[in-house]
mmCIF file of C-alpha atoms in Angstrom:
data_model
loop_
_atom_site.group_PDB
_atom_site.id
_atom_site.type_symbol
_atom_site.label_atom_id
_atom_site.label_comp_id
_atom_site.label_asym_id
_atom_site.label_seq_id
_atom_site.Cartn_x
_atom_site.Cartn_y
_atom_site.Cartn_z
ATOM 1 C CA UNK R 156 -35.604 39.086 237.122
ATOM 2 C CA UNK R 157 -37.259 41.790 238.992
ATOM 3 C CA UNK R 158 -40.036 41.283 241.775
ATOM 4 C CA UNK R 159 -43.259 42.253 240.104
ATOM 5 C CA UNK R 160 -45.175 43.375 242.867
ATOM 6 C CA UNK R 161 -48.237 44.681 241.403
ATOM 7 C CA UNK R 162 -48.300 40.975 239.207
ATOM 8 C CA UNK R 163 -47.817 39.034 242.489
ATOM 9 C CA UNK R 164 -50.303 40.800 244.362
ATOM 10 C CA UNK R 165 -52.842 40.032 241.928
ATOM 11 C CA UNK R 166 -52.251 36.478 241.769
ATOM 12 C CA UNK R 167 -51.790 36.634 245.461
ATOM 13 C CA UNK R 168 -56.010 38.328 245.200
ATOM 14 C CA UNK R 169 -57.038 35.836 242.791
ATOM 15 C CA UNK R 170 -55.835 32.988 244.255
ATOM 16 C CA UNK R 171 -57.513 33.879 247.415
ATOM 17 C CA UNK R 172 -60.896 34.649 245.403
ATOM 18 C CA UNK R 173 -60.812 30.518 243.614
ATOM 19 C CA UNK R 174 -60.313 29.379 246.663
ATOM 20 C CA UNK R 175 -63.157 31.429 248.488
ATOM 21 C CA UNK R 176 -65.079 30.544 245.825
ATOM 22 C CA UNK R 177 -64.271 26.914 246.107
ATOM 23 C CA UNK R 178 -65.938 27.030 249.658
ATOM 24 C CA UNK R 179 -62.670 28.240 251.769
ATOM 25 C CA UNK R 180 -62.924 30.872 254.375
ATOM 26 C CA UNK R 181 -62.651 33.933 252.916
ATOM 27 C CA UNK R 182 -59.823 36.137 255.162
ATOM 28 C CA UNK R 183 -58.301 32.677 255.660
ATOM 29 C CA UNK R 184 -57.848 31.947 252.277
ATOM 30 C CA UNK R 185 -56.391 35.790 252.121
ATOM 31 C CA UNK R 186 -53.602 34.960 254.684
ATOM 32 C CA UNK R 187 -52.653 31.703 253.218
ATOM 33 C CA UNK R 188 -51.879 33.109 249.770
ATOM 34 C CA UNK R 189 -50.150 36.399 251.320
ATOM 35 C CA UNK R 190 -47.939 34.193 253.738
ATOM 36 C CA UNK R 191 -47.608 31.521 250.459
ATOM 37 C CA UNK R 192 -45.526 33.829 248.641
ATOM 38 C CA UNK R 193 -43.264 35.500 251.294
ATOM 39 C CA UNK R 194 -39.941 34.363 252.159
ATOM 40 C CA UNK R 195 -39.746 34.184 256.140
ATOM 41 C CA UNK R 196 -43.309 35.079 257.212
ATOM 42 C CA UNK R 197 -44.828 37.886 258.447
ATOM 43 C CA UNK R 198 -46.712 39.459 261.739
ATOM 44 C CA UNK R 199 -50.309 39.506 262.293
ATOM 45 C CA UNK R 200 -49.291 43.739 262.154
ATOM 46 C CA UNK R 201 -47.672 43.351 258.440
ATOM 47 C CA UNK R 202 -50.410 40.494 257.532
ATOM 48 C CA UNK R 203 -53.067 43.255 258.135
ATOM 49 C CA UNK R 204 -51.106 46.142 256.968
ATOM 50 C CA UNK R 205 -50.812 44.171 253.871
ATOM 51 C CA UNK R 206 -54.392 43.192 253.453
ATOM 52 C CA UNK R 207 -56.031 46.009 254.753
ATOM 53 C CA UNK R 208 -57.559 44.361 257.449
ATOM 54 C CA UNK R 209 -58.249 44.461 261.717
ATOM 55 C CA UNK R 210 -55.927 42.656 263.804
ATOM 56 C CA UNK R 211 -58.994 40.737 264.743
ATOM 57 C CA UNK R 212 -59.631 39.680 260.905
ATOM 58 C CA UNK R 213 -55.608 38.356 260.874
ATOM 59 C CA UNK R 214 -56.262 36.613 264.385
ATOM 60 C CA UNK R 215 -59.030 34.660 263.610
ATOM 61 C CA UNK R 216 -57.518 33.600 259.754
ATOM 62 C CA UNK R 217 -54.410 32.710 261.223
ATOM 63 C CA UNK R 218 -56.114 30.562 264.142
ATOM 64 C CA UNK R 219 -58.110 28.735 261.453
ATOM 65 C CA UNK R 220 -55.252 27.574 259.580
ATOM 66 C CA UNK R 221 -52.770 27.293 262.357
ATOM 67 C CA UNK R 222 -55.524 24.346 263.434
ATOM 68 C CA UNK R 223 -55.554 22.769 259.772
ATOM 69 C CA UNK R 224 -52.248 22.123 259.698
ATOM 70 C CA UNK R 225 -50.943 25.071 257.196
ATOM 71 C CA UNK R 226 -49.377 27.369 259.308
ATOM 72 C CA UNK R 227 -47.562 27.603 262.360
ATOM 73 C CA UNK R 228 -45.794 30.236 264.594
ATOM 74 C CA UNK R 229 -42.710 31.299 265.321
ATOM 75 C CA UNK R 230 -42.078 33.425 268.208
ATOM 76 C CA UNK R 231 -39.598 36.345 268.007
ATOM 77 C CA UNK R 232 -36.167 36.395 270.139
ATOM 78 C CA UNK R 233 -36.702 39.765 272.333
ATOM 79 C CA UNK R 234 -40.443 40.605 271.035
ATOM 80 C CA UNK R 235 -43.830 39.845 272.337
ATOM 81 C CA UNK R 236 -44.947 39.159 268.149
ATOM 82 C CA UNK R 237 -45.222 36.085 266.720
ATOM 83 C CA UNK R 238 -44.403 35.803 262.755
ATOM 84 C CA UNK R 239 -46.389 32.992 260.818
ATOM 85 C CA UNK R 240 -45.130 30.902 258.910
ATOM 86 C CA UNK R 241 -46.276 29.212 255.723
ATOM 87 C CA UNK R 242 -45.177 25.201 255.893
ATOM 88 C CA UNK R 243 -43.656 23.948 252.897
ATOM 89 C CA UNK R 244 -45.235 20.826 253.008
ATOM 90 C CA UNK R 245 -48.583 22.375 254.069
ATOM 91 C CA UNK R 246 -51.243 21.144 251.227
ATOM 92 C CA UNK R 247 -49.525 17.675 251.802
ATOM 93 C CA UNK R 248 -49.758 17.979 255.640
ATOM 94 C CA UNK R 249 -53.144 19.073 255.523
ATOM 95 C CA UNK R 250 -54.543 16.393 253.319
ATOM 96 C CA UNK R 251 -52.769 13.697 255.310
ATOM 97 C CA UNK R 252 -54.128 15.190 258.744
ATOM 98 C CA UNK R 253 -57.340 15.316 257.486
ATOM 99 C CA UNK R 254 -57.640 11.725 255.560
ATOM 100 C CA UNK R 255 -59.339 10.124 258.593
ATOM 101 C CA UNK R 256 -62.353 12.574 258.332
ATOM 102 C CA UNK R 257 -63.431 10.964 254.669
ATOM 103 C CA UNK R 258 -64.208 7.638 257.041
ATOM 104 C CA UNK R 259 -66.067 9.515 259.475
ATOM 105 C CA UNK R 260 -68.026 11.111 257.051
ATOM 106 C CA UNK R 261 -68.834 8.407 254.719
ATOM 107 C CA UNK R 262 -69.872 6.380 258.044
ATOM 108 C CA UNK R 263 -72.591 9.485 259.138
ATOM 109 C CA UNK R 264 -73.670 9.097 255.410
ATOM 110 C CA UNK R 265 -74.887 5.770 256.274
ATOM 111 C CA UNK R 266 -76.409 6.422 259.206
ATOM 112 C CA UNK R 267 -78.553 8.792 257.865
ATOM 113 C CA UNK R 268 -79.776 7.078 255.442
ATOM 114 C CA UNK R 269 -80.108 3.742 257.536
ATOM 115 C CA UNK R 270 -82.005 6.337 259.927
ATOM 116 C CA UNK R 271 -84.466 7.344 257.146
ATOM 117 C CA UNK R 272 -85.330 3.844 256.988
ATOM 118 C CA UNK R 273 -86.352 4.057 253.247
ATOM 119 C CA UNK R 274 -83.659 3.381 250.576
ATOM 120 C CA UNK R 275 -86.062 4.468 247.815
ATOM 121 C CA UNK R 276 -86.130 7.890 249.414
ATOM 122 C CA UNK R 277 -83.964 10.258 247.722
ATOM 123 C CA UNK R 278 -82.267 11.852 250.945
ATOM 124 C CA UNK R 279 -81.242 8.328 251.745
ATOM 125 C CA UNK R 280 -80.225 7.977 248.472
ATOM 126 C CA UNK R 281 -77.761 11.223 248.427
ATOM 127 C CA UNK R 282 -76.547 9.987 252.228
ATOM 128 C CA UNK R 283 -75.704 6.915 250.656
ATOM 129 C CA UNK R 284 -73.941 8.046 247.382
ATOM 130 C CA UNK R 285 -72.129 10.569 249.661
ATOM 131 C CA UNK R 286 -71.386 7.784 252.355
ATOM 132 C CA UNK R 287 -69.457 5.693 248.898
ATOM 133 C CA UNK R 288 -67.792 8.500 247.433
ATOM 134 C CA UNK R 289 -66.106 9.286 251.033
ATOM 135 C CA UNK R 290 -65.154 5.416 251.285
ATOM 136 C CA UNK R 291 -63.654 5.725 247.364
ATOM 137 C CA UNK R 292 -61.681 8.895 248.624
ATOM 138 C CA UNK R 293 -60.690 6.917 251.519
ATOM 139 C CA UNK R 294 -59.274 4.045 249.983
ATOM 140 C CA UNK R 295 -57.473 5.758 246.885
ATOM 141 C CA UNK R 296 -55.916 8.556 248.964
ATOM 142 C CA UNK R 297 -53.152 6.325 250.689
ATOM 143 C CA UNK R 298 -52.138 5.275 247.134
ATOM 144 C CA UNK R 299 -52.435 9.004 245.999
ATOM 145 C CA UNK R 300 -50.377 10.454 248.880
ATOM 146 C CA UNK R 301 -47.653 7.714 248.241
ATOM 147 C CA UNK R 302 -47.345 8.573 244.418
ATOM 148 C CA UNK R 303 -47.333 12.761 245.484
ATOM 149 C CA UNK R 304 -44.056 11.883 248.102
ATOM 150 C CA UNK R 305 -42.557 10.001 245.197
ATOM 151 C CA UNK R 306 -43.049 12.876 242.828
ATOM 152 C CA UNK R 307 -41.684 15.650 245.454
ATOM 153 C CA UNK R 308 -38.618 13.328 245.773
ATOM 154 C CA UNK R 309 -38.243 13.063 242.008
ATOM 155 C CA UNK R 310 -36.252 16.194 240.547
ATOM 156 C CA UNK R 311 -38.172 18.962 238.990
ATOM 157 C CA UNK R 312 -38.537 19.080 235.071
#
């Protein structure tokens, strides 16, 4: 079958756009779902040439999710560029990275509300419904991350 490119480019935008509008950094969110669907990565040059964005624009997306754990780079035998590279295990390696935060959140929660000093107040009520949603997150996701590597392993279909 023929690449569609016009088809994958619009998936490629409105991927980008759910996840912007899910609270994800907009040019970020752009690179991620360009880089998603290529097959070796690309240069911040062909990232921008491909967006229509500034180098500047591709170096600060690329930063962003180089730190989350979704990206990484892979320097060029004989060239100064870099090309990036989508992970293949990236949501996976993200989530698992980032599972300590829901703690550390859940623990500032309480505080907050222990700093308030009135449970019957309704911002220590929010700190505290936030503070035990983070701790259910926090215990289910071990259990959740072990049932996703089982599934990868498991053959598709």
């Amino acid at each position: 079958m023929p690449r569609d490119e016009q088809g994958l480019r619009a998936a490629v935008d409105q991927s980008a756009a759910v996840l912007t509008a899910a609270g994800f950094p907009r040019m970020p969110a752009r690179v991620l779902m360009a880089l998603l669907v290529e097959d070796g990565g690309l240069t911040a040059s062909e990232l921008g040439d491909r967006l229509g964005v500034s180098a500047a624009a591709i170096s600060g997306a690329v930063r962003y999710l180089e730190q989350i754990g979704i990206l990484h780079r892979v320097p060029q035998a004989g060239s100064r560029r870099d090309r990036w590279e989508f992970l293949d295990d990236a949501w996976y390696s993200a989530l698992v990275s980032k599972s300590p935060v829901y703690g550390v959140i859940a623990d500032l929660g309480e505080r907050a509300a222990d700093a308030i000093g009135d449970d019957a107040h309704p911002g220590a009520r929010r700190a505290r419904e936030m503070a035990r949603f983070y701790r259910f997150v926090d215990s289910r996701m071990p259990e959740l991350l072990r049932e996703w590597e089982a599934l990868r392993e498991a053959p598709a279909g």
